[in-house]
Amino acid sequence: GQNIDQPTEMTATEGAIVQINCTYQTSGFNGLFWYQQHAGEAPTFLSYNVLDGLEEKGRFSSFLSRSKGYSYLLLKELQMKDSASYLCAVLDSNYQLIWGAGTKLIIKP
Amino acid sequence: GAVVSQHPSWVICKSGTSVKIECRSLDFQATTMFWYRQFPKQSLMLMATSNEGSKATYEQGVEKDKFLINHASLTLSTLTVTSAHPEDSSFYICSAGTSGGTPYEQYFGPGTRLTVT
């Protein structure tokens, strides 16, 4: 079956750095997405990786290793507004998005 | 760009009634729209994929006669929850796919919170 694993919850301190990991086992791979979802709101797009390596976008970076079935989202200079759930999703061979359960990130002052 | 709207943002209805939720792509044409359901503290669950002008493709376990999806134009898709029951109470989110930009990126609407009493 298809499976995406990410930690259920993480806690970090304002101003610090946090890394949210995602491992996947899917039938085929056509890219990996990270979305941010604040409570009661719809997800918003953060990043898309299809090749191995690190993609940097401001305070957020996303890394992909296809051989290891692994990705991480790195958030720097954490702000209170970064408190949200972070969803990892993989586009499989049928171009269907397979969603992880999300990681709830709690930022403490 | 790539804005998706949903209406209503929240709705309360009585058990046994039907509720229609609209999803519109405001500034682009969406050949494909997706409907998701999300229960509290859970991830998104894809209900169905709809392509303009054709019947929706439902995920396993989703009752197509209960959740009616219409995608009549390139900018509008509707989800009708028929004979709603309390267990249908959930956060319903639509998204639209665009051929431009990041491949197969989905742009999400703000969601509709349905409460069935």
CSV table of C-alpha atoms in Angstrom, one decimal:
chain,number,residue,atom,x,y,z
A,1,GLY,CA,0.0,0.0,0.0
A,2,GLN,CA,1.0,3.6,-0.2
A,3,ASN,CA,2.2,5.3,3.0
A,4,ILE,CA,3.5,8.6,4.1
A,5,ASP,CA,4.9,9.1,7.6
A,6,GLN,CA,5.5,12.3,9.4
A,7,PRO,CA,5.6,13.1,13.1
A,8,THR,CA,2.3,13.9,14.7
A,9,GLU,CA,3.5,16.9,16.7
A,10,MET,CA,6.6,18.9,17.3
A,11,THR,CA,7.4,21.8,19.6
A,12,ALA,CA,10.0,24.5,18.9
A,13,THR,CA,11.0,27.9,20.3
A,14,GLU,CA,10.5,31.2,18.6
A,15,GLY,CA,13.6,32.3,16.7
A,16,ALA,CA,14.9,28.7,16.5
A,17,ILE,CA,15.1,26.2,13.6
A,18,VAL,CA,13.0,23.1,13.2
A,19,GLN,CA,13.1,20.2,10.7
A,20,ILE,CA,10.0,18.3,9.9
A,21,ASN,CA,10.7,14.9,8.3
A,22,CYS,CA,8.5,13.0,5.9
A,23,THR,CA,9.2,9.4,4.6
A,24,TYR,CA,7.1,7.9,1.9
A,25,GLN,CA,6.4,4.6,0.1
A,26,THR,CA,4.3,5.1,-2.9
A,27,SER,CA,3.6,3.5,-6.3
A,28,GLY,CA,5.7,5.7,-8.4
A,29,PHE,CA,6.9,9.3,-7.7
A,30,ASN,CA,6.2,12.5,-9.6
A,31,GLY,CA,7.0,15.0,-6.9
A,32,LEU,CA,6.6,15.9,-3.3
A,33,PHE,CA,4.7,18.8,-1.9
A,34,TRP,CA,4.7,20.6,1.4
A,35,TYR,CA,1.6,22.5,2.5
A,36,GLN,CA,0.9,24.6,5.6
A,37,GLN,CA,-2.5,24.5,7.2
A,38,HIS,CA,-3.6,26.8,10.0
A,39,ALA,CA,-6.3,25.5,12.2
A,40,GLY,CA,-9.7,25.9,10.6
A,41,GLU,CA,-8.2,27.0,7.3
A,42,ALA,CA,-7.4,25.3,4.0
A,43,PRO,CA,-3.8,24.3,3.1
A,44,THR,CA,-1.5,26.7,1.4
A,45,PHE,CA,1.3,25.7,-0.9
A,46,LEU,CA,4.9,25.9,0.5
A,47,SER,CA,7.1,23.9,-1.8
A,48,TYR,CA,7.5,21.3,-4.5
A,49,ASN,CA,10.4,19.0,-5.0
A,50,VAL,CA,10.9,16.5,-7.9
A,51,LEU,CA,14.7,16.3,-8.0
A,52,ASP,CA,17.0,15.4,-5.2
A,53,GLY,CA,18.4,18.3,-3.3
A,54,LEU,CA,17.5,21.4,-1.3
A,55,GLU,CA,15.1,24.0,-2.5
A,56,GLU,CA,15.3,27.3,-0.5
A,57,LYS,CA,12.5,29.8,-0.3
A,58,GLY,CA,13.1,32.5,2.3
A,59,ARG,CA,12.8,31.1,5.8
A,60,PHE,CA,11.6,27.8,4.5
A,61,SER,CA,13.6,25.1,2.7
A,62,SER,CA,12.6,21.6,1.5
A,63,PHE,CA,14.9,18.7,0.9
A,64,LEU,CA,14.3,15.5,-1.1
A,65,SER,CA,16.1,12.2,-1.4
A,66,ARG,CA,14.3,10.0,-3.9
A,67,SER,CA,16.5,7.0,-3.2
A,68,LYS,CA,15.7,7.1,0.5
A,69,GLY,CA,12.0,8.0,0.0
A,70,TYR,CA,12.7,11.0,2.3
A,71,SER,CA,12.0,14.7,2.5
A,72,TYR,CA,12.2,17.3,5.2
A,73,LEU,CA,10.9,20.8,5.6
A,74,LEU,CA,13.3,23.2,7.4
A,75,LEU,CA,11.9,26.3,9.0
A,76,LYS,CA,14.3,29.0,10.2
A,77,GLU,CA,13.9,32.0,12.5
A,78,LEU,CA,10.6,30.6,13.7
A,79,GLN,CA,7.8,33.0,14.3
A,80,MET,CA,4.6,32.5,16.3
A,81,LYS,CA,2.6,32.6,13.1
A,82,ASP,CA,4.4,29.5,12.0
A,83,SER,CA,2.3,27.5,14.4
A,84,ALA,CA,0.3,25.3,12.1
A,85,SER,CA,0.1,21.8,10.7
A,86,TYR,CA,2.5,20.9,7.9
A,87,LEU,CA,1.3,18.4,5.4
A,88,CYS,CA,3.6,16.3,3.2
A,89,ALA,CA,2.0,15.0,0.0
A,90,VAL,CA,3.5,12.8,-2.8
A,91,LEU,CA,2.3,12.7,-6.4
A,92,ASP,CA,2.2,9.0,-7.4
A,93,SER,CA,2.5,7.3,-10.7
A,94,ASN,CA,-1.1,8.1,-11.5
A,95,TYR,CA,-0.5,11.7,-10.7
A,96,GLN,CA,-2.7,11.4,-7.6
A,97,LEU,CA,-1.7,13.2,-4.4
A,98,ILE,CA,-1.2,10.9,-1.5
A,99,TRP,CA,-1.4,12.9,1.8
A,100,GLY,CA,0.4,12.5,5.0
A,101,ALA,CA,-1.5,13.0,8.3
A,102,GLY,CA,0.3,16.2,8.9
A,103,THR,CA,2.7,17.5,11.6
A,104,LYS,CA,1.3,19.9,14.1
A,105,LEU,CA,4.0,22.4,15.0
A,106,ILE,CA,3.7,24.3,18.2
A,107,ILE,CA,5.9,27.4,18.7
A,108,LYS,CA,6.6,28.6,22.2
A,109,PRO,CA,7.9,32.1,23.1
B,1,GLY,CA,-3.3,34.6,-9.1
B,2,ALA,CA,-4.8,31.1,-8.8
B,3,VAL,CA,-7.5,32.0,-6.3
B,4,VAL,CA,-10.2,29.5,-5.4
B,5,SER,CA,-13.3,30.5,-3.5
B,6,GLN,CA,-15.9,28.4,-1.7
B,7,HIS,CA,-19.4,29.2,-0.7
B,8,PRO,CA,-20.7,29.0,2.0
B,9,SER,CA,-17.8,29.1,4.4
B,10,TRP,CA,-19.9,27.5,7.0
B,11,VAL,CA,-23.4,26.0,7.2
B,12,ILE,CA,-25.6,24.3,9.8
B,13,CYS,CA,-28.4,22.1,8.5
B,14,LYS,CA,-30.8,19.7,10.0
B,15,SER,CA,-30.5,15.9,9.5
B,16,GLY,CA,-32.1,14.7,6.3
B,17,THR,CA,-31.7,17.9,4.4
B,18,SER,CA,-29.3,18.5,1.5
B,19,VAL,CA,-26.5,21.1,1.3
B,20,LYS,CA,-24.8,22.4,-1.8
B,21,ILE,CA,-21.2,23.7,-1.6
B,22,GLU,CA,-19.8,25.8,-4.5
B,23,CYS,CA,-16.2,25.9,-5.5
B,24,ARG,CA,-15.0,28.5,-8.0
B,25,SER,CA,-11.7,29.2,-9.6
B,26,LEU,CA,-11.7,33.0,-9.9
B,27,ASP,CA,-8.8,33.9,-12.1
B,28,PHE,CA,-7.9,30.7,-14.0
B,29,GLN,CA,-9.6,27.8,-15.7
B,30,ALA,CA,-9.6,24.6,-13.8
B,31,THR,CA,-10.0,21.6,-15.9
B,32,THR,CA,-9.8,19.4,-12.8
B,33,MET,CA,-11.2,20.0,-9.3
B,34,PHE,CA,-10.8,18.0,-6.2
B,35,TRP,CA,-13.1,17.6,-3.2
B,36,TYR,CA,-11.6,16.7,0.2
B,37,ARG,CA,-13.1,16.1,3.6
B,38,GLN,CA,-11.1,16.7,6.8
B,39,PHE,CA,-12.2,15.5,10.2
B,40,PRO,CA,-10.7,17.2,13.3
B,41,LYS,CA,-7.0,16.5,13.8
B,42,GLN,CA,-6.9,14.3,10.7
B,43,SER,CA,-5.4,14.8,7.3
B,44,LEU,CA,-7.2,15.6,4.1
B,45,MET,CA,-9.2,12.7,2.6
B,46,LEU,CA,-9.8,12.9,-1.1
B,47,MET,CA,-13.4,12.3,-1.9
B,48,ALA,CA,-13.5,12.7,-5.6
B,49,THR,CA,-11.9,14.2,-8.6
B,50,SER,CA,-14.0,16.0,-11.2
B,51,ASN,CA,-13.1,17.0,-14.7
B,52,GLU,CA,-15.1,19.6,-16.5
B,53,GLY,CA,-17.9,18.1,-18.5
B,54,SER,CA,-17.5,14.6,-17.3
B,55,LYS,CA,-18.6,12.5,-14.4
B,56,ALA,CA,-16.6,12.7,-11.2
B,57,THR,CA,-14.3,9.9,-10.1
B,58,TYR,CA,-15.0,8.9,-6.6
B,59,GLU,CA,-12.6,7.4,-4.1
B,60,GLN,CA,-13.3,4.0,-2.6
B,61,GLY,CA,-15.7,4.2,0.2
B,62,VAL,CA,-17.3,7.5,-0.9
B,63,GLU,CA,-21.0,7.2,-1.8
B,64,LYS,CA,-21.5,8.9,-5.1
B,65,ASP,CA,-25.3,9.0,-4.7
B,66,LYS,CA,-24.8,10.8,-1.4
B,67,PHE,CA,-22.1,13.2,-2.5
B,68,LEU,CA,-23.2,14.6,-5.8
B,69,ILE,CA,-20.5,16.4,-7.7
B,70,ASN,CA,-21.1,18.6,-10.8
B,71,HIS,CA,-18.4,20.3,-12.7
B,72,ALA,CA,-20.4,22.1,-15.4
B,73,SER,CA,-17.8,24.7,-16.3
B,74,LEU,CA,-14.1,25.4,-16.2
B,75,THR,CA,-14.6,27.7,-13.2
B,76,LEU,CA,-17.3,26.0,-11.1
B,77,SER,CA,-17.8,22.7,-9.4
B,78,THR,CA,-20.4,21.9,-6.8
B,79,LEU,CA,-20.7,19.3,-4.1
B,80,THR,CA,-24.2,18.4,-2.8
B,81,VAL,CA,-24.4,16.4,0.4
B,82,THR,CA,-27.8,14.7,0.1
B,83,SER,CA,-29.8,13.6,3.1
B,84,ALA,CA,-27.1,14.8,5.5
B,85,HIS,CA,-26.5,13.1,8.8
B,86,PRO,CA,-24.5,14.2,11.8
B,87,GLU,CA,-21.6,12.0,10.8
B,88,ASP,CA,-21.3,14.0,7.6
B,89,SER,CA,-20.3,17.0,9.8
B,90,SER,CA,-16.8,17.9,8.6
B,91,PHE,CA,-14.6,20.4,6.9
B,92,TYR,CA,-15.1,20.2,3.2
B,93,ILE,CA,-12.3,21.6,1.0
B,94,CYS,CA,-12.1,21.9,-2.7
B,95,SER,CA,-9.0,22.5,-4.8
B,96,ALA,CA,-8.4,23.2,-8.4
B,97,GLY,CA,-5.5,22.1,-10.6
B,98,THR,CA,-4.0,24.3,-13.2
B,99,SER,CA,-1.7,23.4,-16.0
B,100,GLY,CA,0.5,26.5,-15.4
B,101,GLY,CA,3.0,27.0,-12.7
B,102,THR,CA,4.2,24.1,-10.5
B,103,PRO,CA,3.1,20.8,-12.1
B,104,TYR,CA,-0.1,19.4,-10.6
B,105,GLU,CA,-0.1,22.0,-7.8
B,106,GLN,CA,-3.5,22.3,-6.3
B,107,TYR,CA,-4.9,25.6,-5.2
B,108,PHE,CA,-7.2,25.2,-2.3
B,109,GLY,CA,-10.4,27.0,-1.5
B,110,PRO,CA,-10.9,28.3,2.1
B,111,GLY,CA,-13.1,25.3,3.0
B,112,THR,CA,-16.7,24.9,4.2
B,113,ARG,CA,-17.5,23.8,7.7
B,114,LEU,CA,-20.6,21.7,7.7
B,115,THR,CA,-22.5,20.9,10.9
B,116,VAL,CA,-25.5,18.6,10.7
B,117,THR,CA,-27.8,18.7,13.7
